Short mmCIF file of C-alpha atoms in Angstrom, two decimals:
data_model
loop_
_atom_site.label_atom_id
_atom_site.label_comp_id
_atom_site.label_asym_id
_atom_site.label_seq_id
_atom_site.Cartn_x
_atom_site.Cartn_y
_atom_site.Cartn_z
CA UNK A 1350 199.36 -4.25 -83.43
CA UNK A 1351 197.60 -7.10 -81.76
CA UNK A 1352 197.17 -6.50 -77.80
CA UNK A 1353 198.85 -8.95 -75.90
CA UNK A 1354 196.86 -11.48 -74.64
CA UNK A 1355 196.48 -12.95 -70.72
CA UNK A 1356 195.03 -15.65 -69.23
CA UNK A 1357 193.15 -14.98 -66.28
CA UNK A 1358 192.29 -18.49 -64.47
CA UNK A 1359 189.33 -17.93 -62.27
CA UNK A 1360 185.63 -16.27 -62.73
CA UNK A 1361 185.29 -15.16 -59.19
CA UNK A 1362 185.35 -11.89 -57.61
CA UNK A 1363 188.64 -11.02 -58.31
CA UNK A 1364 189.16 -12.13 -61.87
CA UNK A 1365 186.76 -10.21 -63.55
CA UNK A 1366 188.29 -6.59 -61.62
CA UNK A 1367 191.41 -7.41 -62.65
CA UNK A 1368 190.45 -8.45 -66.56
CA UNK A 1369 188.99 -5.12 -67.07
CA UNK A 1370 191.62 -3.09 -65.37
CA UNK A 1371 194.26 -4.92 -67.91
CA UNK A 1372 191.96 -4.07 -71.11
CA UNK A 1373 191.58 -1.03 -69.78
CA UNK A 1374 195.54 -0.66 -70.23
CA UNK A 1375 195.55 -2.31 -73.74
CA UNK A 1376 195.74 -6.03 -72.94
CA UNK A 1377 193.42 -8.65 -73.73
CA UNK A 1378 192.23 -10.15 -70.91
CA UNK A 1379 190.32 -13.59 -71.52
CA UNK A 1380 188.84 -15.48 -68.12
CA UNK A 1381 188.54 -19.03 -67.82
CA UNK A 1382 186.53 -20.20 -65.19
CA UNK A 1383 186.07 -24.02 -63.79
CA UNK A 1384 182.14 -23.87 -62.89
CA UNK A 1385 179.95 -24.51 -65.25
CA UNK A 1386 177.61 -21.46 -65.56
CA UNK A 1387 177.01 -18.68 -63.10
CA UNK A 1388 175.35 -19.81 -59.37
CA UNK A 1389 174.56 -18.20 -55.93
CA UNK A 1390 177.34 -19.82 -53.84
CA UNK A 1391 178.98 -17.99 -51.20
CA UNK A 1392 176.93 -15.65 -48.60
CA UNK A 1393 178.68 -12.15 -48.79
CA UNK A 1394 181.39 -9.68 -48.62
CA UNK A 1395 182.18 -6.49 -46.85
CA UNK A 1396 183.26 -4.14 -48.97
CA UNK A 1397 186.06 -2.13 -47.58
CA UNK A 1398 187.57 1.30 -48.14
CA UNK A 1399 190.65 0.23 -49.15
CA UNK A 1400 188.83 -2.52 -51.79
CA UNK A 1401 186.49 0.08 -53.31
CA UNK A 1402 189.26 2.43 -53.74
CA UNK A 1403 190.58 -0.16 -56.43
CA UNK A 1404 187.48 -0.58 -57.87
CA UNK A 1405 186.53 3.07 -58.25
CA UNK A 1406 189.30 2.95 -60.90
CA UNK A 1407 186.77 0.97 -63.03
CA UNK A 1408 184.60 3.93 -64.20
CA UNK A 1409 180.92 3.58 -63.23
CA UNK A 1410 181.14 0.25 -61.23
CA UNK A 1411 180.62 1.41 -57.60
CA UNK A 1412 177.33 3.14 -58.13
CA UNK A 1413 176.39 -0.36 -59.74
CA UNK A 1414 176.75 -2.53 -56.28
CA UNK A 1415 173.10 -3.50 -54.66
CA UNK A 1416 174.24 -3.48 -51.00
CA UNK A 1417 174.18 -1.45 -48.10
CA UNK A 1418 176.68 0.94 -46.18
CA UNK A 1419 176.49 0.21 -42.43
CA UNK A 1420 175.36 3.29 -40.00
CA UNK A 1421 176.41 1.45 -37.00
CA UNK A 1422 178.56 -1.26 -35.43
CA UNK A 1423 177.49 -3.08 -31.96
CA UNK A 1424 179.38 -5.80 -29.77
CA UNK A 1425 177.42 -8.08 -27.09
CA UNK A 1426 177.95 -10.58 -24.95
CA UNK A 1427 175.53 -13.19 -24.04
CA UNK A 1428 176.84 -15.32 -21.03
CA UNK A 1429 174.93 -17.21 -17.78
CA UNK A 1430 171.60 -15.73 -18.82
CA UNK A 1431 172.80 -12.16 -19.33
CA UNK A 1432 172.83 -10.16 -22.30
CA UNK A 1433 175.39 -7.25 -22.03
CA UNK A 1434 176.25 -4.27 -24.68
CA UNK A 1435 180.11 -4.26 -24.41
CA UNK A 1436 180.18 -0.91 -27.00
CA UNK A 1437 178.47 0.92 -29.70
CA UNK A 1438 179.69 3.13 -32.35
CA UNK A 1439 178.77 5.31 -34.87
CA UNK A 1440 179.92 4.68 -38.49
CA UNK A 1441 177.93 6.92 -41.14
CA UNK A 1442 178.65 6.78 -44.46
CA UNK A 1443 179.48 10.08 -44.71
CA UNK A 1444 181.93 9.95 -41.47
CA UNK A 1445 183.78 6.85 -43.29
CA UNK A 1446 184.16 8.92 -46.73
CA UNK A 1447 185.52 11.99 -44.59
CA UNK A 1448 187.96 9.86 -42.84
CA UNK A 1449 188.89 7.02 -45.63
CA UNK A 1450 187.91 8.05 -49.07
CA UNK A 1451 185.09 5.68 -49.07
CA UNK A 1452 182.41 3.97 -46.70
CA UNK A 1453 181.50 0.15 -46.11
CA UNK A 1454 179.64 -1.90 -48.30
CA UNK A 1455 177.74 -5.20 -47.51
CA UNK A 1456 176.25 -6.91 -50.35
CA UNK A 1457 175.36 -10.47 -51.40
CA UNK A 1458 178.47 -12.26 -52.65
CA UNK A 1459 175.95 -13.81 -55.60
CA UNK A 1460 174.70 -10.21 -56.61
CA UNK A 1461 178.19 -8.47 -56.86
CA UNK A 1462 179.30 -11.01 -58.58
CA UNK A 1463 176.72 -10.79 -61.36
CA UNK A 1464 177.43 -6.84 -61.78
CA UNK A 1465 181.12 -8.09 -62.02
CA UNK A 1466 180.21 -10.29 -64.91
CA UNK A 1467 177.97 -8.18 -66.75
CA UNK A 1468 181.07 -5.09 -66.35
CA UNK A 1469 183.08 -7.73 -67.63
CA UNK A 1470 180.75 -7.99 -71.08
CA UNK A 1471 180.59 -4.05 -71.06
CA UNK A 1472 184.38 -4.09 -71.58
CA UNK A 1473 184.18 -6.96 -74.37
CA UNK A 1474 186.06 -9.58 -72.62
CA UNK A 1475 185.48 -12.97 -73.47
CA UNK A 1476 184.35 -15.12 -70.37
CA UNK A 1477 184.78 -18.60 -70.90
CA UNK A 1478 182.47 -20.79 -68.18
CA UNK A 1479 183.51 -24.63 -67.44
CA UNK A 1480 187.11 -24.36 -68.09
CA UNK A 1481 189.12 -25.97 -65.31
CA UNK A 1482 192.38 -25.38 -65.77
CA UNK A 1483 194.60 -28.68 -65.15
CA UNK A 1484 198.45 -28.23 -66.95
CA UNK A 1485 200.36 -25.01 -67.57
CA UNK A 1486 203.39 -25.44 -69.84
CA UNK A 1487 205.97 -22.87 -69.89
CA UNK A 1488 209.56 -23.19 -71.22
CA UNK A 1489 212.76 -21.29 -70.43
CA UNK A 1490 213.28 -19.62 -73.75
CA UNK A 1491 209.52 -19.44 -74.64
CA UNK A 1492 207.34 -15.86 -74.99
CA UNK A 1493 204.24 -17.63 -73.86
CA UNK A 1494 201.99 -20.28 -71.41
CA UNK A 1495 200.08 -22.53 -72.67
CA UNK A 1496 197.09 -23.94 -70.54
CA UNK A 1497 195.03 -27.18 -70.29
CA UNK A 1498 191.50 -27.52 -69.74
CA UNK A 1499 189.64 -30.78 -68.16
CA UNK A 1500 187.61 -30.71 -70.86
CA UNK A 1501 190.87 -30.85 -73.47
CA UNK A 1502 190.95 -27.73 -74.85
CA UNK A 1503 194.15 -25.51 -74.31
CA UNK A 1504 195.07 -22.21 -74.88
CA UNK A 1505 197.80 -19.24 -75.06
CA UNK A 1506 198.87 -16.66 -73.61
CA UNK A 1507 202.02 -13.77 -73.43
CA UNK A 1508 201.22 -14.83 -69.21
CA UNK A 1509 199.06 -15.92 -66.63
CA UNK A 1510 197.19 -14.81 -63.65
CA UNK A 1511 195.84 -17.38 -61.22
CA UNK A 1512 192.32 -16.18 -59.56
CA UNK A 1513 191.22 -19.73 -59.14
CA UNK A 1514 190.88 -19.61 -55.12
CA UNK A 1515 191.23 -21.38 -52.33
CA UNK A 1516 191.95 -24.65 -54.39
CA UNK A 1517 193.71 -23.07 -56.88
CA UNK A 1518 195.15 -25.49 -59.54
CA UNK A 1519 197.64 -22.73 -60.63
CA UNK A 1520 199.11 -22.47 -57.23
CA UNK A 1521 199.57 -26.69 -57.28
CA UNK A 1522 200.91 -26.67 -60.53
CA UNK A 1523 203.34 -24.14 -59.36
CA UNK A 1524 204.14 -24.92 -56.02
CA UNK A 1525 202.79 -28.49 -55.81
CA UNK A 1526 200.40 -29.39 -53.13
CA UNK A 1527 200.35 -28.67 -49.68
CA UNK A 1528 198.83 -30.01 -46.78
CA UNK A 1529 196.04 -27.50 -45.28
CA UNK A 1530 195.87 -27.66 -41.79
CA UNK A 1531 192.55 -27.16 -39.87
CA UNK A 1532 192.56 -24.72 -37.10
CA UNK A 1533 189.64 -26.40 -35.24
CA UNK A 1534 187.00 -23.30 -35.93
CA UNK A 1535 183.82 -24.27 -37.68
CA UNK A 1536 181.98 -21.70 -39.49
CA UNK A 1537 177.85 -21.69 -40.15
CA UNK A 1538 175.96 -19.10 -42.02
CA UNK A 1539 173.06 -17.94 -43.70
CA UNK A 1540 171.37 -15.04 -45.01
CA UNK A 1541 167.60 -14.39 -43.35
CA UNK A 1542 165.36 -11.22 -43.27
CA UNK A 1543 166.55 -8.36 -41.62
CA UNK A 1544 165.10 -7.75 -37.62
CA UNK A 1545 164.59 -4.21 -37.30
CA UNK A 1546 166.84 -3.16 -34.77
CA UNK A 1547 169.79 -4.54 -37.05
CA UNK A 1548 169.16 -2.69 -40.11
CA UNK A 1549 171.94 -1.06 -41.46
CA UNK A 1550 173.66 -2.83 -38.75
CA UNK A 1551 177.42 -4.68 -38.06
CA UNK A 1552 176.78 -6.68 -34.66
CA UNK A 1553 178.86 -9.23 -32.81
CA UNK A 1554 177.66 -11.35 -30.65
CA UNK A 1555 179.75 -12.97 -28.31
CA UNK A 1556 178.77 -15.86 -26.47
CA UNK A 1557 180.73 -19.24 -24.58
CA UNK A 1558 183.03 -20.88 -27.31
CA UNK A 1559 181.17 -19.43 -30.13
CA UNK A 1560 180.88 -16.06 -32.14
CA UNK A 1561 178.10 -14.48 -34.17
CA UNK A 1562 178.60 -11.68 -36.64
CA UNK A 1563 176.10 -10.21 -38.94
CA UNK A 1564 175.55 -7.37 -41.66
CA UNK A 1565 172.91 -5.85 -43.92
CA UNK A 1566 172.93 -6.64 -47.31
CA UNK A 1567 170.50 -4.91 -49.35
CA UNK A 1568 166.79 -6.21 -50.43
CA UNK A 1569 165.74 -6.41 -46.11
CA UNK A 1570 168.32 -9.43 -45.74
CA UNK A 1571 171.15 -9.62 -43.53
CA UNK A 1572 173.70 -12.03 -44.15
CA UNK A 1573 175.37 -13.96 -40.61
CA UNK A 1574 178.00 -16.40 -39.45
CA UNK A 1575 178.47 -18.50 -36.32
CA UNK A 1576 182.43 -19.18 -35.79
CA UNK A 1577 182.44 -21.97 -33.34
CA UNK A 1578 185.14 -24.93 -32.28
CA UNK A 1579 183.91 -28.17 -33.88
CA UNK A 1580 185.03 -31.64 -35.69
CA UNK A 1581 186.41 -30.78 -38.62
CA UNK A 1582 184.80 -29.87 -41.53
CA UNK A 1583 185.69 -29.40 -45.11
CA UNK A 1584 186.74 -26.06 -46.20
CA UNK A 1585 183.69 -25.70 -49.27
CA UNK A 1586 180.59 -23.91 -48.75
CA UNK A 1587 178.39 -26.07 -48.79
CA UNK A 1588 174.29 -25.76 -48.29
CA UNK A 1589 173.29 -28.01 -46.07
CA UNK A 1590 170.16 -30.39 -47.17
CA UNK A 1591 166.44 -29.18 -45.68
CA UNK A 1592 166.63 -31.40 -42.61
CA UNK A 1593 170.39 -30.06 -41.97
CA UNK A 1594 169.23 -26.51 -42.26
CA UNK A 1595 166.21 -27.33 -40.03
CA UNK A 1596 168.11 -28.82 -37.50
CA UNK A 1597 170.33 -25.80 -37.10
CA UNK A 1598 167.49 -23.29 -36.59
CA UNK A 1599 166.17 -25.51 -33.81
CA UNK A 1600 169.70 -26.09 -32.26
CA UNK A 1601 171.98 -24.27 -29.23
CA UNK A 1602 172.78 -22.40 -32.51
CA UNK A 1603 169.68 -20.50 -32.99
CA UNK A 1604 169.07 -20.01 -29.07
CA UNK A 1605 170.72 -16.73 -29.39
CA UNK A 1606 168.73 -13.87 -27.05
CA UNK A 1607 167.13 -11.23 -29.52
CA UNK A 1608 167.65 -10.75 -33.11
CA UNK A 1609 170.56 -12.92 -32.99
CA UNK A 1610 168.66 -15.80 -32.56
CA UNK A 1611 166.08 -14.57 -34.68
CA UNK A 1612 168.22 -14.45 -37.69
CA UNK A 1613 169.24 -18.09 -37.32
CA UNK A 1614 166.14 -19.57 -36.95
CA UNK A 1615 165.12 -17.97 -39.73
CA UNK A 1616 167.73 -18.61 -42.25
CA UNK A 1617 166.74 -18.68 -45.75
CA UNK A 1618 170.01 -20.34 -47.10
CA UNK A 1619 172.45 -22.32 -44.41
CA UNK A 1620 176.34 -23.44 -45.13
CA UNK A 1621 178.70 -24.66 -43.29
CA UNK A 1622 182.66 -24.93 -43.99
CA UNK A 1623 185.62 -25.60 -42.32
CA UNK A 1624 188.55 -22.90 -41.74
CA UNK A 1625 191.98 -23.78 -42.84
CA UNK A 1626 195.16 -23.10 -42.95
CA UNK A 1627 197.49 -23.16 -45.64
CA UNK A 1628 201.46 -22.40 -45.94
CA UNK A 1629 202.54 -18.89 -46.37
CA UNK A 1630 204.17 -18.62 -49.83
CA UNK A 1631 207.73 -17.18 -50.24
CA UNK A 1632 207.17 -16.40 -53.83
CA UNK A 1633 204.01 -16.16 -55.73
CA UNK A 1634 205.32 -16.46 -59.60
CA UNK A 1635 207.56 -18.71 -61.55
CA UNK A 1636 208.36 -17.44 -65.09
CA UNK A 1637 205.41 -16.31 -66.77
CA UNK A 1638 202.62 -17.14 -64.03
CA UNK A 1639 201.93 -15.76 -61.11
CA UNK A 1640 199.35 -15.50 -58.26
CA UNK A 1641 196.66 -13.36 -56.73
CA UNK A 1642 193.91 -12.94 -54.35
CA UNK A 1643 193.17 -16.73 -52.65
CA UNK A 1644 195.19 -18.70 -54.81
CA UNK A 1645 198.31 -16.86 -52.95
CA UNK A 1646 197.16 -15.95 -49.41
CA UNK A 1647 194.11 -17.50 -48.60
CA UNK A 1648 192.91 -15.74 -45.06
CA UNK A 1649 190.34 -17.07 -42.35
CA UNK A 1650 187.18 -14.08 -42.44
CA UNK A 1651 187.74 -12.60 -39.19
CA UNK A 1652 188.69 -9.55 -40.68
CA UNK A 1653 186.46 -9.14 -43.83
CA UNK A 1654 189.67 -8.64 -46.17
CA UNK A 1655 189.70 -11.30 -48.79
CA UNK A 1656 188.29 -9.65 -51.52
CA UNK A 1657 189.23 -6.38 -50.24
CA UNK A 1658 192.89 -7.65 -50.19
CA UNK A 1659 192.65 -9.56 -54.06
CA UNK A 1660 191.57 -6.01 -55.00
CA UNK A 1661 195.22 -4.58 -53.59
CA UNK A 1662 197.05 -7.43 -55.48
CA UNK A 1663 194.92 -6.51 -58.37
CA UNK A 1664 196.40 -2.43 -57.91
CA UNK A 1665 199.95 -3.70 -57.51
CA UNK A 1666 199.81 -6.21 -60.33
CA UNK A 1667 198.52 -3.53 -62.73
CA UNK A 1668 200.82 -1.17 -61.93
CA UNK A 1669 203.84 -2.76 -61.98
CA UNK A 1670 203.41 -3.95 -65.40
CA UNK A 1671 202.06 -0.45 -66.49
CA UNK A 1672 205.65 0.79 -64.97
CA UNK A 1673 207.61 -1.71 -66.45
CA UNK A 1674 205.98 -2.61 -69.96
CA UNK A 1675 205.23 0.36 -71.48
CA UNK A 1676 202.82 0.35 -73.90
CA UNK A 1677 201.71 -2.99 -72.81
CA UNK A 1678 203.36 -5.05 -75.37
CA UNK A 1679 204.44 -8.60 -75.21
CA UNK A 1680 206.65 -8.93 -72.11
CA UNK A 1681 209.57 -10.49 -72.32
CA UNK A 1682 211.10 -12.57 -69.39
CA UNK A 1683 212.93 -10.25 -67.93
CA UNK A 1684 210.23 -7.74 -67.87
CA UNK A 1685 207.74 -9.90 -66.29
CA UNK A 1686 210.56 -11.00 -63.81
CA UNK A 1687 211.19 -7.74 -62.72
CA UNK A 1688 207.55 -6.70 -62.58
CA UNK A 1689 206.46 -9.54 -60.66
CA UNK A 1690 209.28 -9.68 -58.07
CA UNK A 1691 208.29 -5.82 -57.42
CA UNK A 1692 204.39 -6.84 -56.81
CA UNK A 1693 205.22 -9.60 -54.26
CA UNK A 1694 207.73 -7.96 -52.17
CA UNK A 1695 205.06 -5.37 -51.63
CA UNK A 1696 202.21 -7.74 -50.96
CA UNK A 1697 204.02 -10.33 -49.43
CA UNK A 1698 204.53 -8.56 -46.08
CA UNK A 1699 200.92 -7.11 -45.93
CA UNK A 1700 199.23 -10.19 -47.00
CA UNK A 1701 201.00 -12.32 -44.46
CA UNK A 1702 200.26 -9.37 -41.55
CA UNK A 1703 196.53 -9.39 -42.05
CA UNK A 1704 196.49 -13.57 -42.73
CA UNK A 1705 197.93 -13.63 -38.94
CA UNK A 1706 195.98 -10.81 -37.71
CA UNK A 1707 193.05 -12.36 -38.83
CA UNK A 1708 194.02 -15.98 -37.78
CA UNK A 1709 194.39 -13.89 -34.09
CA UNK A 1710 191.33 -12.39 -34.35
CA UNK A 1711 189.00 -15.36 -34.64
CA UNK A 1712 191.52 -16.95 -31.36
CA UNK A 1713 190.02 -13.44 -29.40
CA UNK A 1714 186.42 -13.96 -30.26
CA UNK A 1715 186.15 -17.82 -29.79
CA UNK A 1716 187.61 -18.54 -26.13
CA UNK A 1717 185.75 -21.35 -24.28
CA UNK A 1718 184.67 -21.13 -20.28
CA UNK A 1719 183.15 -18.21 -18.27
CA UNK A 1720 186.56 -16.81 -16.83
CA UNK A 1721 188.19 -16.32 -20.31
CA UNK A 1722 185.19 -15.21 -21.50
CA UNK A 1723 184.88 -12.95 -19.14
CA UNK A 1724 188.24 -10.96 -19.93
CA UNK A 1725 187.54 -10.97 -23.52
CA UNK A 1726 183.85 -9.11 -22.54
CA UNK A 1727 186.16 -6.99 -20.40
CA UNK A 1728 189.01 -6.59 -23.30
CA UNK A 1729 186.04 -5.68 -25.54
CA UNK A 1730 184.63 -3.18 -23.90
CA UNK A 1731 187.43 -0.42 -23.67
CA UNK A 1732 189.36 -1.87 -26.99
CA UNK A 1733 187.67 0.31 -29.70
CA UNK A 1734 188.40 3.19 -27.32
CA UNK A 1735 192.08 2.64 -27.62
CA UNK A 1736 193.42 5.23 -30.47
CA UNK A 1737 195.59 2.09 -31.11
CA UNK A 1738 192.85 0.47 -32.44
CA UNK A 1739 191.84 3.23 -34.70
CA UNK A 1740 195.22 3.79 -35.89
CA UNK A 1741 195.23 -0.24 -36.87
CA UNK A 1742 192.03 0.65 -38.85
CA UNK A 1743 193.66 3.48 -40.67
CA UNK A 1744 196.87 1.36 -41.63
CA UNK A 1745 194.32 -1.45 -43.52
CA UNK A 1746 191.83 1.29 -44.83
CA UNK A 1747 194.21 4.21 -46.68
CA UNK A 1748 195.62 1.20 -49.16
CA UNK A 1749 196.93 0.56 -52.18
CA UNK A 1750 197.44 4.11 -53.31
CA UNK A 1751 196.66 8.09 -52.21
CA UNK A 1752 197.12 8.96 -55.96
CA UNK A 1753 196.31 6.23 -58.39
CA UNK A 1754 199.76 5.16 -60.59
CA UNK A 1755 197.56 3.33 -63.14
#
């Protein structure tokens, strides 16, 4: 019996996890990815609890990640001159795994990506680089999609997952296309060698209209970003140009007091993007396609759950089609109706919870003049004492599962 076969649109980070979780249940996965061969865009994630419980369900990845599990996390405030600890806490690795299942991760986007793609040819999945999908074609009464390529090509498929991001073509073609709104936040980052009192380190650095967060990443680097309020900018991260990047270091930027000044004037790769935001989505699937990851809930970064959160879809999506299409055969409608309405009534509401959470948190750690910034120092200082706070930890970090269903 031939495996039924599934487009996956999109190459990122979340494609390729969710490819070899479906061969791993007897589909054929094959990816299609818009960019022409593999590159170094993007800075880094955070690898979180709740994200590397998904992925320990591939056998042998997690070992496989070149980052680094923070020891310690530290908030400061810089303001008139002053440079103020608000708190410091303890977060072992082995303290996280007692309390979570699993500990932190930071690690180059570029790098995790590349252990993603070479899992991916471990698992015999075809990868398919400079495919940009532009028409999906699905009828009422038909068993499969067929997609378009830029390049002419097309293809079929039993279904189809859009990956494809923050500009996902999927999500147009499905939804058609929305206006995204900026929120007025600017973000610039870089990744520069790691200043010895930050190693191993997640600090935030707090300053007058502007907020500075930075994280170990493996090989001495530590990858940072600057959230401040500026024109806008667009929403890709792009490197800036040599005089750009050079102009940073040697701006207000990069006049940071101690190491968090250091790492900006000594940036090794600079970008800049725009934040954005996009309308919430009341469903994510129409027939035989449906969403995940970006292409359904793209979030702002304050919280470090993107990825971790594509990696819950990626749990749910799995397992509602291993609990509804047994032996993973070709789907029919119905099945794929009911399997897909089940996924995004469960991700729906927590996927819209930690879009606004985040959206709140960068409005807490960008506030503009002395007085407000003065009772978010003060806010700061006795909020990770507040069991609430834990307890709002523990909600995002004990997801998707206790025992695994897949």
């Amino acid at each position: 019996m031939t495996n039924t076969k599934v487009i996956i649109v999109g190459g990122g980070i979340a494609g390729p996890v969710l490819a070899v979780l479906l061969k791993m249940k007897g589909y054929s996965p094959v990816i299609y990815e818009r960019s022409p061969s593999f590159s170094a865009a993007g800075l880094s994630l955070m690898l979180q609890p709740n994200g590397l419980r998904v992925l320990s369900l591939i056998p042998g990845l997690i070992p496989k990640i070149p980052g680094v599990s923070p020891e310690a996390q530290t908030h400061i405030s810089h303001l008139d001159g002053r440079v103020e600890l608000l708190s410091q806490f303890a977060m072992s690795p082995a303290t996280m795994e007692s309390s979570f299942g699993f500990p932190m991760i930071g690690v180059r986007r570029s790098e995790f990506h590349s252990v993603l793609v070479e899992t991916v040819k471990e698992h015999g999945i075809d990868f398919h680089w400079g495919y940009q999908a532009v028409g999906f074609e699905q009828a009422d009464d038909s068993e499969e999609v067929r997609v378009t390529f830029a390049n002419g090509e097309s293809d079929t498929a039993s279904f189809v997952v859009g990956c494809d991001g923050l500009h996902s073509n999927t999500r147009i073609a499905l939804f058609g296309k929305e206006r995204a709104g900026f929120t007025g936040l600017v973000q610039i980052g870089g990744v520069s060698p790691t200043p010895d009192s930050l190693r191993k380190m997640i600090a935030s650095n707090y300053a007058d209209g502007k907020h500075l967060i930075s994280h170990t990443v493996g090989g001495d680097r530590t990858s940072w970003a600057i959230t401040h309020r500026e024109a806008e900018a667009k929403e890709d991260w792009r490197s800036q140009d040599g005089h750009i990047q050079e102009a940073i270091r040697n701006s207000p930027l990069g006049r940071w007091a101690g190491p968090a000044g250091e790492l900006v004037q000594t940036g090794e790769k600079i970008v800049k993007y725009g934040l954005y935001d996009r309308p919430e989505l009341k469903t994510w699937y129409k027939g035989r396609i449906v969403l995940l990851g970006d292409a359904a809930h793209p979030t702002s970064p304050h919280l470090g759950q993107g990825a971790n959160q594509s990696f819950e879809d990626i749990y749910h999506l799995v397992r509602v089609l291993v609990k509804y299409n047994l032996g993973s055969a070709a789907p029919s409608t119905e099945t794929l109706d009911t399997a897909f309405s089940e996924y995004q009534s469960i991700r729906i509401p927590r996927t819209s919870e930690l879009v606004e959470k985040a959206r709140k948190q960068g409005e807490t750690r960008v506030v503009d003049g002395l007085e407000a910034c003065r009772m978010r120092d003060e806010m700061l200082k006795h909020a990770f004492k507040n069991d609430a706070v834990a307890q709002a930890f523990t909600k995002i970090w004990m997801e998707p599962f206790t025992e695994s269903e897949i």
